[in-house]
PDB file of C-alpha atoms and ligand atoms in Angstrom:
ATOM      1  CA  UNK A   1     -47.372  10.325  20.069  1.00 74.00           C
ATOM      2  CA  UNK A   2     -51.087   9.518  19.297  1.00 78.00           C
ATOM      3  CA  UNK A   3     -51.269   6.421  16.446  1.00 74.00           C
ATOM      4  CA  UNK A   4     -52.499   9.035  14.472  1.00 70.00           C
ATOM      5  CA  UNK A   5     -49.981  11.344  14.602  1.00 75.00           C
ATOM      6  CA  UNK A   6     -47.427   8.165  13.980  1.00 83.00           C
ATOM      7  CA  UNK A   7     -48.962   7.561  10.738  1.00 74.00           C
ATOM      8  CA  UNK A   8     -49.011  11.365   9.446  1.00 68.00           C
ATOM      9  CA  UNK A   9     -45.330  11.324  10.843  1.00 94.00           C
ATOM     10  CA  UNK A  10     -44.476   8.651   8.587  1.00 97.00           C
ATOM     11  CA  UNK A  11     -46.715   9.714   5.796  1.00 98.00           C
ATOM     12  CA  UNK A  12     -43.534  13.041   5.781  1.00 97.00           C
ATOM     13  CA  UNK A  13     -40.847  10.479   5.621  1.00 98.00           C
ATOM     14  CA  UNK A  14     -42.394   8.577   2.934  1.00 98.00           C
ATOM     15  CA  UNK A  15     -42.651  11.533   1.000  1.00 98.00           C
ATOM     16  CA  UNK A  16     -39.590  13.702   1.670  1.00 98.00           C
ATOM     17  CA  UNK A  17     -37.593  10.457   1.122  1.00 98.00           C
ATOM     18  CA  UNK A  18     -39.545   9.318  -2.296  1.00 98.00           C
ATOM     19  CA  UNK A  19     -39.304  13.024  -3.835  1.00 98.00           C
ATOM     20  CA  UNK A  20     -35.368  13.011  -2.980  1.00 98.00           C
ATOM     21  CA  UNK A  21     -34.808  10.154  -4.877  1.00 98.00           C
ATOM     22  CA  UNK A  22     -37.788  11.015  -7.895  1.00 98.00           C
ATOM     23  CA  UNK A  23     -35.783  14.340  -8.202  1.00 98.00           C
ATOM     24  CA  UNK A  24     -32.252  11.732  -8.539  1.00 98.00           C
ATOM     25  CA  UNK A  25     -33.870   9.738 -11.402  1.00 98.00           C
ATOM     26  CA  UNK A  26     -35.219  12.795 -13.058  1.00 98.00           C
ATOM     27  CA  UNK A  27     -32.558  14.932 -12.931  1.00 97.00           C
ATOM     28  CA  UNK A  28     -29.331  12.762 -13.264  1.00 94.00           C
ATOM     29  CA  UNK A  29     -31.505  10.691 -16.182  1.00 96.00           C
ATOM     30  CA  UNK A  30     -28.693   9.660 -18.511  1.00 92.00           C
ATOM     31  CA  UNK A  31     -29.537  10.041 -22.315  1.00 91.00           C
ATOM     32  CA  UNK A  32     -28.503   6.515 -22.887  1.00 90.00           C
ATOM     33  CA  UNK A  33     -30.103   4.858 -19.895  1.00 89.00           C
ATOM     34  CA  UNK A  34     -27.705   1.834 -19.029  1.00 87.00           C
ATOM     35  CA  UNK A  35     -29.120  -1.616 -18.535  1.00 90.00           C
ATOM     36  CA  UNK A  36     -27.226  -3.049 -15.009  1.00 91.00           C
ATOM     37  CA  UNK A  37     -29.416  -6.537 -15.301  1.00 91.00           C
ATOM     38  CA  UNK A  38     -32.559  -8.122 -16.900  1.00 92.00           C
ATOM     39  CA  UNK A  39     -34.615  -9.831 -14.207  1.00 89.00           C
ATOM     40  CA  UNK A  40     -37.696 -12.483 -14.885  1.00 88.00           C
ATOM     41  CA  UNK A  41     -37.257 -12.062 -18.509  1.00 90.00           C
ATOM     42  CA  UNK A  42     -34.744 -10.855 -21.173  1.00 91.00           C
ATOM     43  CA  UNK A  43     -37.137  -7.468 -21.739  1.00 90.00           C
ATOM     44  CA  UNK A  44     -37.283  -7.311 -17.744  1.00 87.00           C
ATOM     45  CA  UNK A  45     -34.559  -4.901 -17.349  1.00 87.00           C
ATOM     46  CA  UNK A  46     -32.674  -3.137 -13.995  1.00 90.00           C
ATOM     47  CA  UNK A  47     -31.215   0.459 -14.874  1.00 94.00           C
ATOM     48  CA  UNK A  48     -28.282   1.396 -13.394  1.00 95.00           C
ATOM     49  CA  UNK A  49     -30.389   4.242 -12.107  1.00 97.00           C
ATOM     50  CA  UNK A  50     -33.154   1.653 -10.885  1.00 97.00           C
ATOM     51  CA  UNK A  51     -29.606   0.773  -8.341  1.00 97.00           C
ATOM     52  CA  UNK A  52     -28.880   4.258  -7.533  1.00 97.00           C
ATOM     53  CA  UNK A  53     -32.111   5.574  -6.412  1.00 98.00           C
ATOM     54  CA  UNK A  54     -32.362   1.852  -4.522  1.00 98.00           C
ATOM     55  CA  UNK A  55     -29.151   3.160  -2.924  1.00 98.00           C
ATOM     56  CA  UNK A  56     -29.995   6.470  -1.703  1.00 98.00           C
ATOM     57  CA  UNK A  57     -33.514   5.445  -0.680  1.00 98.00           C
ATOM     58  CA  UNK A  58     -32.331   3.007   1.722  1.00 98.00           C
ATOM     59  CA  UNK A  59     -29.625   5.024   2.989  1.00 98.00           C
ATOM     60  CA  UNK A  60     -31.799   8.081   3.760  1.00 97.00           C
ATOM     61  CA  UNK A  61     -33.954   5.894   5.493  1.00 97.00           C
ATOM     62  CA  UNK A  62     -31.472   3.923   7.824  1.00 97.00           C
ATOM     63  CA  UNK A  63     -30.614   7.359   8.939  1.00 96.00           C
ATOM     64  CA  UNK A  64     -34.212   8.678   9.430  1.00 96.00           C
ATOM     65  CA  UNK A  65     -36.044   5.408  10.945  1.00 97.00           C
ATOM     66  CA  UNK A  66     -33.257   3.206  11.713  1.00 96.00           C
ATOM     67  CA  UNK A  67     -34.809   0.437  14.033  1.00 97.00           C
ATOM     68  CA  UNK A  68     -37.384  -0.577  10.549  1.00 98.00           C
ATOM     69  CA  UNK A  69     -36.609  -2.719   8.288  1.00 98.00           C
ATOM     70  CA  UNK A  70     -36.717  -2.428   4.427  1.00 98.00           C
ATOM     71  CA  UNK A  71     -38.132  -4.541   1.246  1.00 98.00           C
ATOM     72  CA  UNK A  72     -36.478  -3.314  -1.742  1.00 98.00           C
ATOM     73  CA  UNK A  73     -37.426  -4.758  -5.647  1.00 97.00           C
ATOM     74  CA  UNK A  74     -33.710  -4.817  -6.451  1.00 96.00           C
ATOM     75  CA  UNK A  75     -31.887  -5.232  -2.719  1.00 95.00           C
ATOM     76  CA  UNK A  76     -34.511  -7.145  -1.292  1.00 97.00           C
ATOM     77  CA  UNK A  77     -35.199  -7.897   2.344  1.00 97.00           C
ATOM     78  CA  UNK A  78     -33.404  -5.676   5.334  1.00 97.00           C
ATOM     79  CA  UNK A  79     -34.908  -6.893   8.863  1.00 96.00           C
ATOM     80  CA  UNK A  80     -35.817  -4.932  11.431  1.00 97.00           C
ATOM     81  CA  UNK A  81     -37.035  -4.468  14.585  1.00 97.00           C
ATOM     82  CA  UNK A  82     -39.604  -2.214  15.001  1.00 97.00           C
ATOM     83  CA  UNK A  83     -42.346  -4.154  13.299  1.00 97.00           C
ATOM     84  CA  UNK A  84     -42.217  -1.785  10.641  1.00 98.00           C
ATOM     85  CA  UNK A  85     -40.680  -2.170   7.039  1.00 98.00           C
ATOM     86  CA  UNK A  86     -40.716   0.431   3.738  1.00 98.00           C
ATOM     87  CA  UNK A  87     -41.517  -1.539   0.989  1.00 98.00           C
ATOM     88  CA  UNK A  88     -39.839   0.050  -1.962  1.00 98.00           C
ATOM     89  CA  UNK A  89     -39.740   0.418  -5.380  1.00 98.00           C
ATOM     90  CA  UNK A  90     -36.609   3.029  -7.052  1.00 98.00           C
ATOM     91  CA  UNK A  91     -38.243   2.879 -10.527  1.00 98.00           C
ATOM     92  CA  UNK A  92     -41.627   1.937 -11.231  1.00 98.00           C
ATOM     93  CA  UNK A  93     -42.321   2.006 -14.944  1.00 98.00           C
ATOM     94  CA  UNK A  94     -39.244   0.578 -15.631  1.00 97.00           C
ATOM     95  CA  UNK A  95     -39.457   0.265 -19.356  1.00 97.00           C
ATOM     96  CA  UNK A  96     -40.831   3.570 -19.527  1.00 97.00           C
ATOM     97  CA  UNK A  97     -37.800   5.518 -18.020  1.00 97.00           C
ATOM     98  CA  UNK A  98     -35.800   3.304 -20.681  1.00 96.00           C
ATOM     99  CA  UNK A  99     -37.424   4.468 -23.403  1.00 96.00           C
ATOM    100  CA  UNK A 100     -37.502   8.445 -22.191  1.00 95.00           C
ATOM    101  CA  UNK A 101     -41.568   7.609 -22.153  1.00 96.00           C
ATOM    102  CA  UNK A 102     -43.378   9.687 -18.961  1.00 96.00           C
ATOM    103  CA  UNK A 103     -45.444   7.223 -16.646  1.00 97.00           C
ATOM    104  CA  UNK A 104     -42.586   6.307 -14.136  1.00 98.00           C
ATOM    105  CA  UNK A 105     -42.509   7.048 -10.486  1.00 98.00           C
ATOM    106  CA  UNK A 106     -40.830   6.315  -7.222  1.00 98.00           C
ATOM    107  CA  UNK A 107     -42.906   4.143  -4.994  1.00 98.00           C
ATOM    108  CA  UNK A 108     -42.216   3.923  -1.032  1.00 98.00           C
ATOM    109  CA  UNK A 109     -44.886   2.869   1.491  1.00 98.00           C
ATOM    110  CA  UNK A 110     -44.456   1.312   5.490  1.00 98.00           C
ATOM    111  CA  UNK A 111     -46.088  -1.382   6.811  1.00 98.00           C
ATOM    112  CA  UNK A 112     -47.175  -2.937  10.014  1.00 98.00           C
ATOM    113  CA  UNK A 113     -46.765  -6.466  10.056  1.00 96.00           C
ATOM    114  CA  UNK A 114     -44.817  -9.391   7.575  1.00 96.00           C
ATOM    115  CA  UNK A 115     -44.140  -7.508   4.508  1.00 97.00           C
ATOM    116  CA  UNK A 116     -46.260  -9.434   2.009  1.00 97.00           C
ATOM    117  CA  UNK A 117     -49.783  -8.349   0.567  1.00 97.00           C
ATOM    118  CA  UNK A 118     -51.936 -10.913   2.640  1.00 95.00           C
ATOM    119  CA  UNK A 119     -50.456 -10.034   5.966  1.00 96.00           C
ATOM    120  CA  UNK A 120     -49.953  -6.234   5.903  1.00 97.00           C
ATOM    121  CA  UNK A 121     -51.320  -3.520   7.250  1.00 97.00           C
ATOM    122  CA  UNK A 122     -50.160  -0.337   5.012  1.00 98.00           C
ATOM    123  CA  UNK A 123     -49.595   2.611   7.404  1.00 97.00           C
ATOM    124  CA  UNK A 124     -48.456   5.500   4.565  1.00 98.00           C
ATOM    125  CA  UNK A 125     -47.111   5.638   1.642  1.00 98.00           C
ATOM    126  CA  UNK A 126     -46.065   7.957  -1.386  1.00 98.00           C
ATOM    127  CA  UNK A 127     -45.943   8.035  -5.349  1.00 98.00           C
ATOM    128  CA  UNK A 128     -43.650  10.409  -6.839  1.00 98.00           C
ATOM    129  CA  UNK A 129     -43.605  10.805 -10.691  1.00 98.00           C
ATOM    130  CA  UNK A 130     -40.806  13.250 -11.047  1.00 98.00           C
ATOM    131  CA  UNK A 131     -41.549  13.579 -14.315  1.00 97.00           C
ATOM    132  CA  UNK A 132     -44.513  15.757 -14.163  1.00 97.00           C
ATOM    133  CA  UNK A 133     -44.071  17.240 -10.495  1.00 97.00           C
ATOM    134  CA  UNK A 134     -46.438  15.031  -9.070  1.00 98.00           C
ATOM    135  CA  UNK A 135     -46.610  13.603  -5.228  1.00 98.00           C
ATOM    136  CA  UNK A 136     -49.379  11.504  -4.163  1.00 98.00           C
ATOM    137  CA  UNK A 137     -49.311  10.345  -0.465  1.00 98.00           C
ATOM    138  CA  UNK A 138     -51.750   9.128   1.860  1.00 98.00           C
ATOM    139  CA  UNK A 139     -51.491   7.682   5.634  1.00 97.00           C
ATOM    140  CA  UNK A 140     -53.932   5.281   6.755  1.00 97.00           C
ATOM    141  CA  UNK A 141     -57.241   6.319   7.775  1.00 96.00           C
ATOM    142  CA  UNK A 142     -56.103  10.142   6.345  1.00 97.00           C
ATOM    143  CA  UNK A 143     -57.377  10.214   2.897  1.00 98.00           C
ATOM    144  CA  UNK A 144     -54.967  10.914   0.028  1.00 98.00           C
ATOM    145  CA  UNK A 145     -53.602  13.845  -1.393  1.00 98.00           C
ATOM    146  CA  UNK A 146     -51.695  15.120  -4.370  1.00 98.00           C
ATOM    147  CA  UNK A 147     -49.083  17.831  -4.222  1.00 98.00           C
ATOM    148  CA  UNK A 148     -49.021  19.118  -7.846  1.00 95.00           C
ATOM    149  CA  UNK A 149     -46.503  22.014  -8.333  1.00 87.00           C
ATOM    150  CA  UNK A 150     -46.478  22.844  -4.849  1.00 90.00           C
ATOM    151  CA  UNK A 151     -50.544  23.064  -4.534  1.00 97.00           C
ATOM    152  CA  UNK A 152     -51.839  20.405  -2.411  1.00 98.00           C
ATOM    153  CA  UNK A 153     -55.418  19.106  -3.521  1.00 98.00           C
ATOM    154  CA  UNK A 154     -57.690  15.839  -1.576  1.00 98.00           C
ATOM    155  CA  UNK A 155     -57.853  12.924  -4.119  1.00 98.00           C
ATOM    156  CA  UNK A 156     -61.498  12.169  -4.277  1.00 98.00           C
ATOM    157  CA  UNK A 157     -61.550   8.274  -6.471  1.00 98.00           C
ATOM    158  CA  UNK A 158     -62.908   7.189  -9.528  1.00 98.00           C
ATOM    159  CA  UNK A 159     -66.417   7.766 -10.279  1.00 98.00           C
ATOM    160  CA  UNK A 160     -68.497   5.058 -10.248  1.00 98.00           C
ATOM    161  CA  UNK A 161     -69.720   4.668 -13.855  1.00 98.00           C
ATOM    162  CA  UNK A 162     -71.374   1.477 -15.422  1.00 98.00           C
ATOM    163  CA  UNK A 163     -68.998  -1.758 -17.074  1.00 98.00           C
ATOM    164  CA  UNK A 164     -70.132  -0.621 -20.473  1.00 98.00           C
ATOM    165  CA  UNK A 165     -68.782   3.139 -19.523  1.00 98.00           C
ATOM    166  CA  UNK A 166     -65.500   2.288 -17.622  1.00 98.00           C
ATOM    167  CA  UNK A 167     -62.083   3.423 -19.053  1.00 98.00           C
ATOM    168  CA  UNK A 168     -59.754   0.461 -17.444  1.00 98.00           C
ATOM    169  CA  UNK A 169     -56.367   0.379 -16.467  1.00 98.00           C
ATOM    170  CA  UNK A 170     -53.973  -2.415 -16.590  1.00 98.00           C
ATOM    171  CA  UNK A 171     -50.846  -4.056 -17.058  1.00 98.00           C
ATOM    172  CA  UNK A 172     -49.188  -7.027 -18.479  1.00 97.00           C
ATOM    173  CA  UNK A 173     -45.877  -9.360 -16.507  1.00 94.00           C
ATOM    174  CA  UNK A 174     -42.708  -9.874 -18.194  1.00 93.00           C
ATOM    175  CA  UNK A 175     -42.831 -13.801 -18.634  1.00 93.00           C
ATOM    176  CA  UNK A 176     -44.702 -14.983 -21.669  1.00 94.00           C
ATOM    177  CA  UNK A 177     -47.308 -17.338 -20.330  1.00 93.00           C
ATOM    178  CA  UNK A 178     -48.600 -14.498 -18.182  1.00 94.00           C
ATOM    179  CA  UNK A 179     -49.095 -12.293 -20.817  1.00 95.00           C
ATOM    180  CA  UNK A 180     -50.654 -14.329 -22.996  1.00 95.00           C
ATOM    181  CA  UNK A 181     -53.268 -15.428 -20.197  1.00 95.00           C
ATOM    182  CA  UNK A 182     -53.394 -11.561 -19.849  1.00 96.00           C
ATOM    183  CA  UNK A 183     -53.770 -11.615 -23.652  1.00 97.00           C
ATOM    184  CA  UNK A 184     -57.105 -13.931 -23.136  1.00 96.00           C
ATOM    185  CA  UNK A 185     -58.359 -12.174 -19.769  1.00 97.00           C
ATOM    186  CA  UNK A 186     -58.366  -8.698 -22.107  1.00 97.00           C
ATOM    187  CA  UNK A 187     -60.226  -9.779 -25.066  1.00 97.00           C
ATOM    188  CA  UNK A 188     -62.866 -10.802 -23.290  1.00 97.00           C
ATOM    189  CA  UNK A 189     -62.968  -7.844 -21.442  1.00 98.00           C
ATOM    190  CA  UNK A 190     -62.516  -4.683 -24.086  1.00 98.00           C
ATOM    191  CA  UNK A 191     -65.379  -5.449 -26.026  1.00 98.00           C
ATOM    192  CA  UNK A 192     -67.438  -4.532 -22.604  1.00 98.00           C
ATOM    193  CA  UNK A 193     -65.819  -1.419 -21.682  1.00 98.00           C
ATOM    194  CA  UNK A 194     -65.379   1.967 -22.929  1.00 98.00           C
ATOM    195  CA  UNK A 195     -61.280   1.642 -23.350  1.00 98.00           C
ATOM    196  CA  UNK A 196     -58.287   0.647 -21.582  1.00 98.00           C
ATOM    197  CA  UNK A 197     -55.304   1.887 -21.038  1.00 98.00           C
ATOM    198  CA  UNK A 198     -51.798   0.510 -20.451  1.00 98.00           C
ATOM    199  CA  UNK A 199     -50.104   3.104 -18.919  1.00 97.00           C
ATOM    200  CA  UNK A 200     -46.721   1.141 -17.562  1.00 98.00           C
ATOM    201  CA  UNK A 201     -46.289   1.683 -14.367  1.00 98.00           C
ATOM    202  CA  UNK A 202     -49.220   0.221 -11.875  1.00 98.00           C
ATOM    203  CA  UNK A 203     -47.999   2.558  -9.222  1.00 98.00           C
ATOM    204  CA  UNK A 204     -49.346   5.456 -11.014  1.00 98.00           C
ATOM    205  CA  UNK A 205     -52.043   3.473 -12.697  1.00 98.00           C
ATOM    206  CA  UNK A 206     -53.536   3.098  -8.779  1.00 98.00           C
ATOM    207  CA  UNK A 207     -52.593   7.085  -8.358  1.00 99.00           C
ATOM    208  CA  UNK A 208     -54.807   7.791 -11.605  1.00 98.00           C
ATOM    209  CA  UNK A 209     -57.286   5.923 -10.112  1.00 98.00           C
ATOM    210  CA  UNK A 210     -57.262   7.755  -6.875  1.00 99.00           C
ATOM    211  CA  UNK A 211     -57.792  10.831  -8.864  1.00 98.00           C
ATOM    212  CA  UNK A 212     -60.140   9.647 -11.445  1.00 98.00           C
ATOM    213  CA  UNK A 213     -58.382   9.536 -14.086  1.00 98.00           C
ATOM    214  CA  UNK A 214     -58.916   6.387 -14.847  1.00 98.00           C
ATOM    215  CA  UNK A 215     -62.731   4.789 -13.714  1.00 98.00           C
ATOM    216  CA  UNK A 216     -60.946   1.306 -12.933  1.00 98.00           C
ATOM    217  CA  UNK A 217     -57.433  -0.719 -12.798  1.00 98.00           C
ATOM    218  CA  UNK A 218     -56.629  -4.455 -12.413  1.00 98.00           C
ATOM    219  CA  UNK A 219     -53.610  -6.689 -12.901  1.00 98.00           C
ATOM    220  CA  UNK A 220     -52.161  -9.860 -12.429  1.00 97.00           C
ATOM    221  CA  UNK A 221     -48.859 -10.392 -10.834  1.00 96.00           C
ATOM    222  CA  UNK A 222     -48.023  -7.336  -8.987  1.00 98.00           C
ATOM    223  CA  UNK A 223     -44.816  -7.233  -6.544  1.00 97.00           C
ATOM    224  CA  UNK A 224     -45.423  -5.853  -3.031  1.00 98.00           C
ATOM    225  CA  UNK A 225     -43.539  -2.929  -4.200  1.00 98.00           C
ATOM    226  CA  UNK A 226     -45.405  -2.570  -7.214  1.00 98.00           C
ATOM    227  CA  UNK A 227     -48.473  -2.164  -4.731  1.00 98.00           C
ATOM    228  CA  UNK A 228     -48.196  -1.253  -1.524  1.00 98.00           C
ATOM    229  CA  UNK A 229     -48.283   2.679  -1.682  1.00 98.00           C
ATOM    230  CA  UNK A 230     -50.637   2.937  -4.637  1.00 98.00           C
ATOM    231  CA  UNK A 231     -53.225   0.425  -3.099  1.00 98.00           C
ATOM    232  CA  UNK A 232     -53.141   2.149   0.177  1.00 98.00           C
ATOM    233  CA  UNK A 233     -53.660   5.688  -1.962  1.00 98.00           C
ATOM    234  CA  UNK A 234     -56.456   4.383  -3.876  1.00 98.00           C
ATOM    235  CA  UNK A 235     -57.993   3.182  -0.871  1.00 98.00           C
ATOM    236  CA  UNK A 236     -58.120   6.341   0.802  1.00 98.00           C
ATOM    237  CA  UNK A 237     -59.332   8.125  -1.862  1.00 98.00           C
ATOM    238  CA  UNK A 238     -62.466   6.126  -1.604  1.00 98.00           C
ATOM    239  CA  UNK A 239     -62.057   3.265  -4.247  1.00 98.00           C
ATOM    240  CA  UNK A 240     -62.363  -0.487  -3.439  1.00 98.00           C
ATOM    241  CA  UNK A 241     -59.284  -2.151  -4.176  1.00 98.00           C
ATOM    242  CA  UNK A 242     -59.785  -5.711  -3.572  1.00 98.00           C
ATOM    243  CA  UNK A 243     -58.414  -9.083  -5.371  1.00 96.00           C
ATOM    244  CA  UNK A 244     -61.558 -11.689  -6.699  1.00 94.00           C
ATOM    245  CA  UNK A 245     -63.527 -13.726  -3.958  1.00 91.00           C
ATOM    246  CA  UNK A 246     -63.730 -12.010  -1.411  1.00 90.00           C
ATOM    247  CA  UNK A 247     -60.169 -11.987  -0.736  1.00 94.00           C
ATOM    248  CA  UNK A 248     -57.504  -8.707  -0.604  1.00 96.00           C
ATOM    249  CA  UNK A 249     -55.120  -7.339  -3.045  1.00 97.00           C
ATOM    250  CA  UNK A 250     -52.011  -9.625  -3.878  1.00 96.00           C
ATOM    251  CA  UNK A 251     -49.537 -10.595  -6.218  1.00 96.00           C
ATOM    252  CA  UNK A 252     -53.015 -12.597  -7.367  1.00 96.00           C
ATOM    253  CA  UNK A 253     -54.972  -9.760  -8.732  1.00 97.00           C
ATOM    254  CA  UNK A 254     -55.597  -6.612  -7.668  1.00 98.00           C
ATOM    255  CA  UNK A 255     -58.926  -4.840  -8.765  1.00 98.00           C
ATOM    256  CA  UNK A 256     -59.991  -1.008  -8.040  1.00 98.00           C
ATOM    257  CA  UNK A 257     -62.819   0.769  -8.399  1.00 98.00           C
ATOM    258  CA  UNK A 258     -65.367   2.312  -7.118  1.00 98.00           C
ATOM    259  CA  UNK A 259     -67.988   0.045  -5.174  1.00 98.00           C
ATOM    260  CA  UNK A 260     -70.985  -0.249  -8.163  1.00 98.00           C
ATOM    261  CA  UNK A 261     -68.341  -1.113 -10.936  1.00 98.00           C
ATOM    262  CA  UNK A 262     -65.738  -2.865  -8.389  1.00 98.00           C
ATOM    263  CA  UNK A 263     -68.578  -5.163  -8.201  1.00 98.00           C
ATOM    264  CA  UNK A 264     -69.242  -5.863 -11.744  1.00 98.00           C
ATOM    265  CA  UNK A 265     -65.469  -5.647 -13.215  1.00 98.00           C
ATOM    266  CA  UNK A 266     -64.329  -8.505 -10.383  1.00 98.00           C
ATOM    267  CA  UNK A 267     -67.767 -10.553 -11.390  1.00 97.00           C
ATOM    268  CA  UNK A 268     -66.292 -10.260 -15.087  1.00 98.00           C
ATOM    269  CA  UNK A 269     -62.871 -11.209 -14.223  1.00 97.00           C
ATOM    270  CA  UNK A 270     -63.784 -14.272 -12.259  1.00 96.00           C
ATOM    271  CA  UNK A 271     -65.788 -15.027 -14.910  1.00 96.00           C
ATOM    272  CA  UNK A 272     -62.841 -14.618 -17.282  1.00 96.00           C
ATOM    273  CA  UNK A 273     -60.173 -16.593 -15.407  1.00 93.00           C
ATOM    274  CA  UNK A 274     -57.916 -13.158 -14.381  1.00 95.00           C
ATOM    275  CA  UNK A 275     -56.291 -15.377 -11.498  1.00 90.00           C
ATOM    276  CA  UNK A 276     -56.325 -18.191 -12.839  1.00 81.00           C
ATOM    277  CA  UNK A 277     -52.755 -20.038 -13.009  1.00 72.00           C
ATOM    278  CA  UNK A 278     -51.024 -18.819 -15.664  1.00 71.00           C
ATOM    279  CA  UNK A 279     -47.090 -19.794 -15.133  1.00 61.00           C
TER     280      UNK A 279
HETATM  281  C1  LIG B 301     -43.913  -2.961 -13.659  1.00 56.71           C
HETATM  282  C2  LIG B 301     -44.889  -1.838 -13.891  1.00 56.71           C
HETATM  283  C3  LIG B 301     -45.910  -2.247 -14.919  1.00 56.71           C
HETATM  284  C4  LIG B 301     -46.637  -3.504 -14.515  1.00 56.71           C
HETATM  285  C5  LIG B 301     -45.645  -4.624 -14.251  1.00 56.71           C
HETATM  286  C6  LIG B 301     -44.630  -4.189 -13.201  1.00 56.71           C
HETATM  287  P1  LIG B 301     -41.438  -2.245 -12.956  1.00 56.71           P
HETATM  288  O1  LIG B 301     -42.986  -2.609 -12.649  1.00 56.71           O
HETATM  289  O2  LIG B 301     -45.541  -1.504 -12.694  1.00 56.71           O
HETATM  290  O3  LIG B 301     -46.901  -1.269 -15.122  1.00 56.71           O
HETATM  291  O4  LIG B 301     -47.504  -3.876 -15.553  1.00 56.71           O
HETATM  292  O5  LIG B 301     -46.400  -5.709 -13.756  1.00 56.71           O
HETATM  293  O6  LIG B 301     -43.690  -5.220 -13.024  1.00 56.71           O
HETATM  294  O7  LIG B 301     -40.814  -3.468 -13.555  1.00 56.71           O
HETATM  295  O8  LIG B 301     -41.448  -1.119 -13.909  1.00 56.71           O
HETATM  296  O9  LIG B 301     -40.910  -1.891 -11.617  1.00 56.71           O
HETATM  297 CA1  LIG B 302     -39.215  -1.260 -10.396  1.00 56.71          CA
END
């Protein structure tokens, strides 16, 4: 099998495997979601359904690529020895699927290489919000794609409007010295764009970039699983998705957009202090 064939190959895994277990967290969504843990923080919370789609994710995928290994958010690290691992995350926009709120998703990509943001190379990956029937994918060098009720359209980025003009995506951490370094970075930065948003789940946030829904996205402290399919979509939809100087997307920052106001927004950020230590 060609390497491109490989990728599209596990671009299909990625996404039969993400929209088995969206369809689990949609569908079997109790109407008291129970809280199995809190995490970083007391209001950073594990569902007992954040567990069970963990579960069947990494069961459906010992059977399918057995010899890879797998990076979970709430089972962590499973070696393997292909070279390959699926970095997962069950639930992203945790709080959201909490609170009954749409803007959560199912977030599975593979990579080549040590499974951490600096050292990757992100082969496919997929996005499933089961809420609204959506399933972005992409495989490297493939573009990206959205399956939306069953009709399959290219994702073609954000377009590439001026600072002043941009509506922004972000997100906040869970620990509060982050947030309120966050809570600086962002008032310096709304009173030069058009909006943000805070949508809850940077998964989709980097989908809704991909399909221009949103003109730009950045955040500080993202997980590999937070990151690793949505970056990799983004990219091949045609945005730059970058962290600041020069250097690639990590738990650091990550910044999208396209290439005009990519250049601006990280110029403002640096500027601003976005990665600067915040713990
Ligand atoms: C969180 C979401 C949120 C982002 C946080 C993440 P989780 O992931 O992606 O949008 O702002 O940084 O931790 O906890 O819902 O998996
Ligand atoms: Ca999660």
């Amino acid at each position: 099998m060609s390497a491109d064939d490989f990728a599209l190959t596990l671009q299909e895994v990625a996404v039969r495997v993400a929209t088995g277990a969206g369809r689990l967290i949609h569908d079997e969504r109790p109407a008291d979601v129970e809280v199995a843990a809190t995490k970083t923080s007391p209001v950073d919370v594990v569902t007992k359904m954040d567990l069970a789609s963990e579960e069947l994710i990494r069961a459906e995928l010992a059977r399918l690529r057995p010899e890879d290994g797998l990076l979970g958010e709430e089972g962590g690290l499973r070696s393997g020895t292909s070279g390959l691992t699926w970095v997962v995350d069950p639930i992203d926009g945790t709080v959201n699927y909490l609170y009954g709120v749409a803007g959560y998703a199912v977030s599975i990509a593979v990579v080549a290489g040590q499974p951490t943001p600096q050292a990757w190379q992100v082969l496919a990956g997929c996005v499933m919000d089961p809420k609204h029937d959506l399933v972005y994918s992409a495989a490297r060098g493939h573009g990206a794609q959205v399956t939306d009720g069953g009709v399959t359209r290219p994702l073609q980025g954000p377009a590439d409007v001026p600072l002043a003009r941009a509506l922004v995506g972000t997100g906040f951490g869970y620990l509060p010295g982050r947030r309120a370094a966050q809570a600086r970075v962002l008032s310096g930065l709304l009173p030069r764009i058009r909006d943000i948003r805070r949508l809850g789940s940077a998964a989709l946030d980097l989908c809704a970039l991909a399909d221009g829904l949103l003109d730009a996205y950045y955040e500080r402290g993202l997980q590999p699983w937070d990151q690793a399919a949505g970056v990799l979509i983004a990219q091949e939809a045609g945005a730059v998705v970058t962290g600041l100087h020069g250097l690639g997307a990590s738990e650091e920052l990550v910044v999208g957009a396209a290439p005009g106001l990519h250049r601006a927004l990280t110029e403002l950020l640096g500027r601003l202090g976005a990665s600067s230590d915040d713990r």
